mmCIF file of C-alpha atoms in Angstrom:
data_model
loop_
_atom_site.group_PDB
_atom_site.id
_atom_site.type_symbol
_atom_site.label_atom_id
_atom_site.label_comp_id
_atom_site.label_asym_id
_atom_site.label_seq_id
_atom_site.Cartn_x
_atom_site.Cartn_y
_atom_site.Cartn_z
ATOM 1 C CA MET A 23 79.009 36.416 204.755
ATOM 2 C CA ARG A 24 76.049 34.133 204.138
ATOM 3 C CA ALA A 25 73.860 36.347 206.526
ATOM 4 C CA ASP A 26 75.185 39.809 205.091
ATOM 5 C CA PRO A 27 74.518 40.536 201.596
ATOM 6 C CA SER A 28 76.886 43.740 201.602
ATOM 7 C CA ALA A 29 79.648 41.636 202.966
ATOM 8 C CA ARG A 30 79.327 39.095 200.158
ATOM 9 C CA ILE A 31 79.512 41.920 197.648
ATOM 10 C CA ASP A 32 82.419 43.587 199.353
ATOM 11 C CA PHE A 33 84.250 40.096 199.410
ATOM 12 C CA MET A 34 83.608 39.522 195.687
ATOM 13 C CA LEU A 35 84.720 43.076 194.705
ATOM 14 C CA GLY A 36 87.982 42.415 196.595
ATOM 15 C CA ALA A 37 88.435 39.035 195.034
ATOM 16 C CA SER A 38 87.596 40.466 191.835
ATOM 17 C CA LYS A 39 90.333 43.144 192.066
ATOM 18 C CA SER A 40 92.811 40.544 193.236
ATOM 19 C CA ILE A 41 92.280 38.531 190.196
ATOM 20 C CA GLN A 42 92.476 41.503 188.003
ATOM 21 C CA ALA A 43 95.929 42.355 189.721
ATOM 22 C CA MET A 44 97.231 38.940 188.943
ATOM 23 C CA LEU A 45 96.041 38.978 185.271
ATOM 24 C CA ALA A 46 97.438 42.483 184.935
ATOM 25 C CA GLU A 47 101.070 41.249 185.683
ATOM 26 C CA ARG A 48 100.871 38.714 182.978
ATOM 27 C CA ARG A 49 101.020 39.134 179.310
ATOM 28 C CA ILE A 50 99.127 36.757 177.012
ATOM 29 C CA TYR A 51 99.816 36.361 173.257
ATOM 30 C CA CYS A 52 97.363 34.274 171.443
ATOM 31 C CA LEU A 53 98.374 32.109 168.472
ATOM 32 C CA THR A 54 96.922 29.514 165.999
ATOM 33 C CA PRO A 55 98.401 27.229 163.503
ATOM 34 C CA LYS A 56 95.525 27.833 161.239
ATOM 35 C CA GLY A 57 96.600 31.036 159.307
ATOM 36 C CA GLY A 58 94.029 30.360 156.553
ATOM 37 C CA ASN A 59 91.013 29.832 158.937
ATOM 38 C CA ILE A 60 88.049 31.922 157.649
ATOM 39 C CA LEU A 61 86.623 32.429 161.147
ATOM 40 C CA MET A 62 89.744 33.646 162.348
ATOM 41 C CA TRP A 63 90.181 36.321 159.679
ATOM 42 C CA SER A 64 86.639 37.459 160.090
ATOM 43 C CA HIS A 65 86.835 37.588 163.920
ATOM 44 C CA TYR A 66 90.139 38.883 164.464
ATOM 45 C CA ALA A 67 91.496 40.707 161.237
ATOM 46 C CA ASP A 68 88.777 43.036 160.793
ATOM 47 C CA ASN A 69 86.696 40.861 158.557
ATOM 48 C CA HIS A 70 89.721 40.025 156.320
ATOM 49 C CA ARG A 71 90.984 43.392 155.944
ATOM 50 C CA GLY A 72 93.524 42.992 158.518
ATOM 51 C CA ILE A 73 96.961 41.175 158.482
ATOM 52 C CA CYS A 74 98.387 37.981 160.198
ATOM 53 C CA LEU A 75 101.718 37.391 161.480
ATOM 54 C CA GLU A 76 103.357 34.171 160.603
ATOM 55 C CA PHE A 77 106.238 32.922 162.975
ATOM 56 C CA SER A 78 108.995 30.747 162.539
ATOM 57 C CA VAL A 79 108.349 28.140 165.323
ATOM 58 C CA ALA A 80 110.750 25.365 164.479
ATOM 59 C CA ASP A 81 114.009 26.797 166.063
ATOM 60 C CA ASN A 82 112.529 29.416 168.325
ATOM 61 C CA PRO A 83 112.644 28.290 171.922
ATOM 62 C CA LEU A 84 109.803 30.982 172.721
ATOM 63 C CA PHE A 85 107.138 29.152 170.859
ATOM 64 C CA ARG A 86 108.003 25.890 172.412
ATOM 65 C CA THR A 87 106.719 27.682 175.655
ATOM 66 C CA ALA A 88 103.207 28.259 174.190
ATOM 67 C CA LYS A 89 100.530 26.363 176.073
ATOM 68 C CA GLU A 90 97.502 24.843 174.482
ATOM 69 C CA VAL A 91 94.213 26.181 175.344
ATOM 70 C CA VAL A 92 91.570 23.798 176.745
ATOM 71 C CA TYR A 93 88.067 24.086 175.440
ATOM 72 C CA ARG A 94 85.429 23.006 177.877
ATOM 73 C CA LYS A 95 81.573 23.150 178.360
ATOM 74 C CA GLU A 96 82.024 24.272 181.940
ATOM 75 C CA TYR A 97 83.896 27.025 183.778
ATOM 76 C CA PRO A 98 86.829 25.685 185.898
ATOM 77 C CA HIS A 99 85.773 25.126 189.437
ATOM 78 C CA TRP A 100 87.465 27.658 191.789
ATOM 79 C CA VAL A 101 86.650 29.444 194.783
ATOM 80 C CA PRO A 102 88.294 32.984 195.490
ATOM 81 C CA CYS A 103 90.565 31.772 198.236
ATOM 82 C CA ASP A 104 92.086 29.141 195.828
ATOM 83 C CA ILE A 105 93.587 31.856 193.644
ATOM 84 C CA ASN A 106 96.509 32.336 196.251
ATOM 85 C CA ASP A 107 96.793 28.725 197.515
ATOM 86 C CA LYS A 108 96.873 26.973 194.143
ATOM 87 C CA PRO A 109 99.430 28.428 191.790
ATOM 88 C CA GLY A 110 98.410 26.374 188.833
ATOM 89 C CA LEU A 111 94.754 27.767 189.140
ATOM 90 C CA VAL A 112 95.449 31.037 187.380
ATOM 91 C CA MET A 113 97.032 29.249 184.442
ATOM 92 C CA GLU A 114 94.124 27.043 184.291
ATOM 93 C CA LEU A 115 91.673 30.072 184.192
ATOM 94 C CA ILE A 116 93.884 31.719 181.389
ATOM 95 C CA LEU A 117 94.060 28.533 179.282
ATOM 96 C CA THR A 118 90.407 27.710 179.623
ATOM 97 C CA LYS A 119 87.816 28.708 176.903
ATOM 98 C CA SER A 120 84.345 27.634 175.895
ATOM 99 C CA CYS A 121 84.133 24.660 173.442
ATOM 100 C CA ASP A 122 82.464 27.057 170.787
ATOM 101 C CA TRP A 123 85.740 28.412 170.174
ATOM 102 C CA ARG A 124 87.498 25.149 169.597
ATOM 103 C CA TYR A 125 87.878 26.056 165.864
ATOM 104 C CA GLU A 126 90.575 28.317 166.907
ATOM 105 C CA GLU A 127 92.935 25.504 168.054
ATOM 106 C CA GLU A 128 94.613 28.210 170.028
ATOM 107 C CA TYR A 129 97.841 28.423 171.919
ATOM 108 C CA ARG A 130 99.038 31.048 174.407
ATOM 109 C CA LEU A 131 102.240 32.445 175.398
ATOM 110 C CA VAL A 132 101.831 33.645 179.043
ATOM 111 C CA SER A 133 104.458 35.550 180.738
ATOM 112 C CA VAL A 134 104.625 36.938 184.262
ATOM 113 C CA GLU A 135 107.166 39.400 184.794
ATOM 114 C CA LYS A 136 110.313 37.893 186.602
ATOM 115 C CA SER A 137 109.404 34.249 185.309
ATOM 116 C CA ALA A 138 111.571 31.633 183.733
ATOM 117 C CA LEU A 139 109.801 32.655 180.398
ATOM 118 C CA SER A 140 111.210 36.186 180.557
ATOM 119 C CA ASN A 141 114.706 34.680 179.244
ATOM 120 C CA PHE A 142 112.920 34.226 176.074
ATOM 121 C CA LEU A 143 110.042 36.634 176.070
ATOM 122 C CA GLN A 144 111.183 40.340 176.449
ATOM 123 C CA LEU A 145 108.905 42.889 177.421
ATOM 124 C CA HIS A 146 108.625 46.459 175.819
ATOM 125 C CA GLY A 147 106.164 48.142 177.977
ATOM 126 C CA ASP A 148 103.217 46.327 177.988
ATOM 127 C CA LEU A 149 104.006 44.497 174.492
ATOM 128 C CA PHE A 150 106.095 41.170 173.949
ATOM 129 C CA ARG A 151 109.282 41.998 172.119
ATOM 130 C CA LEU A 152 109.853 38.963 169.828
ATOM 131 C CA PRO A 153 113.295 37.429 169.433
ATOM 132 C CA HIS A 154 115.232 38.302 166.367
ATOM 133 C CA GLY A 155 113.974 36.068 163.360
ATOM 134 C CA ALA A 156 110.806 35.106 165.049
ATOM 135 C CA LEU A 157 108.701 36.773 162.381
ATOM 136 C CA LYS A 158 108.607 34.834 159.334
ATOM 137 C CA SER A 159 106.180 36.615 157.072
ATOM 138 C CA VAL A 160 103.301 38.930 157.093
ATOM 139 C CA ILE A 161 99.906 37.504 155.527
ATOM 140 C CA MET A 162 97.418 40.218 154.455
ATOM 141 C CA GLY A 163 93.747 39.374 154.451
ATOM 142 C CA CYS A 164 91.889 38.927 151.124
ATOM 143 C CA GLU A 165 89.959 42.044 151.586
ATOM 144 C CA ALA A 166 92.942 44.202 152.772
ATOM 145 C CA ASP A 167 94.487 47.204 150.987
ATOM 146 C CA HIS A 168 97.103 45.093 149.366
ATOM 147 C CA LYS A 169 98.956 48.083 147.704
ATOM 148 C CA ASN A 170 99.148 50.309 150.706
ATOM 149 C CA ILE A 171 99.884 47.400 153.285
ATOM 150 C CA GLY A 172 102.471 45.864 151.070
ATOM 151 C CA ALA A 173 104.356 49.163 150.780
ATOM 152 C CA PHE A 174 104.256 49.620 154.422
ATOM 153 C CA ILE A 175 105.554 46.314 155.092
ATOM 154 C CA ARG A 176 108.431 46.712 152.554
ATOM 155 C CA GLU A 177 109.238 50.151 154.172
ATOM 156 C CA CYS A 178 109.328 48.835 157.643
ATOM 157 C CA ALA A 179 110.760 45.334 156.980
ATOM 158 C CA PRO A 180 112.470 45.230 153.859
ATOM 159 C CA GLY A 181 113.055 41.786 152.751
ATOM 160 C CA LEU A 182 110.343 40.181 154.895
ATOM 161 C CA PRO A 183 108.190 37.889 152.847
ATOM 162 C CA ILE A 184 104.651 39.086 152.291
ATOM 163 C CA LYS A 185 101.823 36.803 151.393
ATOM 164 C CA GLN A 186 98.175 37.231 151.204
ATOM 165 C CA ALA A 187 94.943 35.156 151.704
ATOM 166 C CA VAL A 188 92.938 34.242 148.639
ATOM 167 C CA ARG A 189 89.655 32.839 148.541
ATOM 168 C CA SER A 190 89.587 29.288 147.137
ATOM 169 C CA PRO A 191 87.331 29.308 144.054
ATOM 170 C CA ASN A 192 84.947 26.380 144.962
ATOM 171 C CA LEU A 193 85.608 25.550 148.699
ATOM 172 C CA TYR A 194 84.878 27.473 151.862
ATOM 173 C CA THR A 195 88.701 27.896 152.509
ATOM 174 C CA LEU A 196 91.494 30.375 152.171
ATOM 175 C CA ASP A 197 94.845 29.780 150.362
ATOM 176 C CA ILE A 198 97.819 31.670 151.619
ATOM 177 C CA VAL A 199 99.979 32.649 148.628
ATOM 178 C CA ASP A 200 102.989 34.754 147.871
ATOM 179 C CA TYR A 201 102.009 38.372 147.393
ATOM 180 C CA LEU A 202 103.042 39.660 144.039
ATOM 181 C CA PRO A 203 102.371 43.442 143.828
ATOM 182 C CA GLY A 204 100.820 44.377 140.536
#
């Protein structure tokens, strides 16, 4: 392979397909305990126009299985043949991000079909099916269409608490408050 560039390319393409297949059999759900983080709303909720799902984690065994993301300056060290020989390596790759993202304080639920986690984490097609009672509330962004989103949530999940993010008047923070339709 060292002397034949086309063999190296073929090898890396094959390794890439193998890694993609391993990732494809997993479901990854990203979480943060920071529901009021301005950057999270900016990056992941359509610049404060989206929603955030708040989960009840205290009595829910699913969320106790979440793994904390590790933030590093360097990529994890691995070689393609390690993927099959070191089972924890795939998880290390899934749970590692650049230090630049540390503000997220991210946790990830990672499921492999037919794993111990699948006792808690039910798949519905390609999506996680959350256990009954897992959803605690829906938080609307400070720039969201509160009236329409609130009406939609009340129609789909009557009785589910609805909250909204509100900019603090003199700090670079968001306060999460109960939504009062008005």
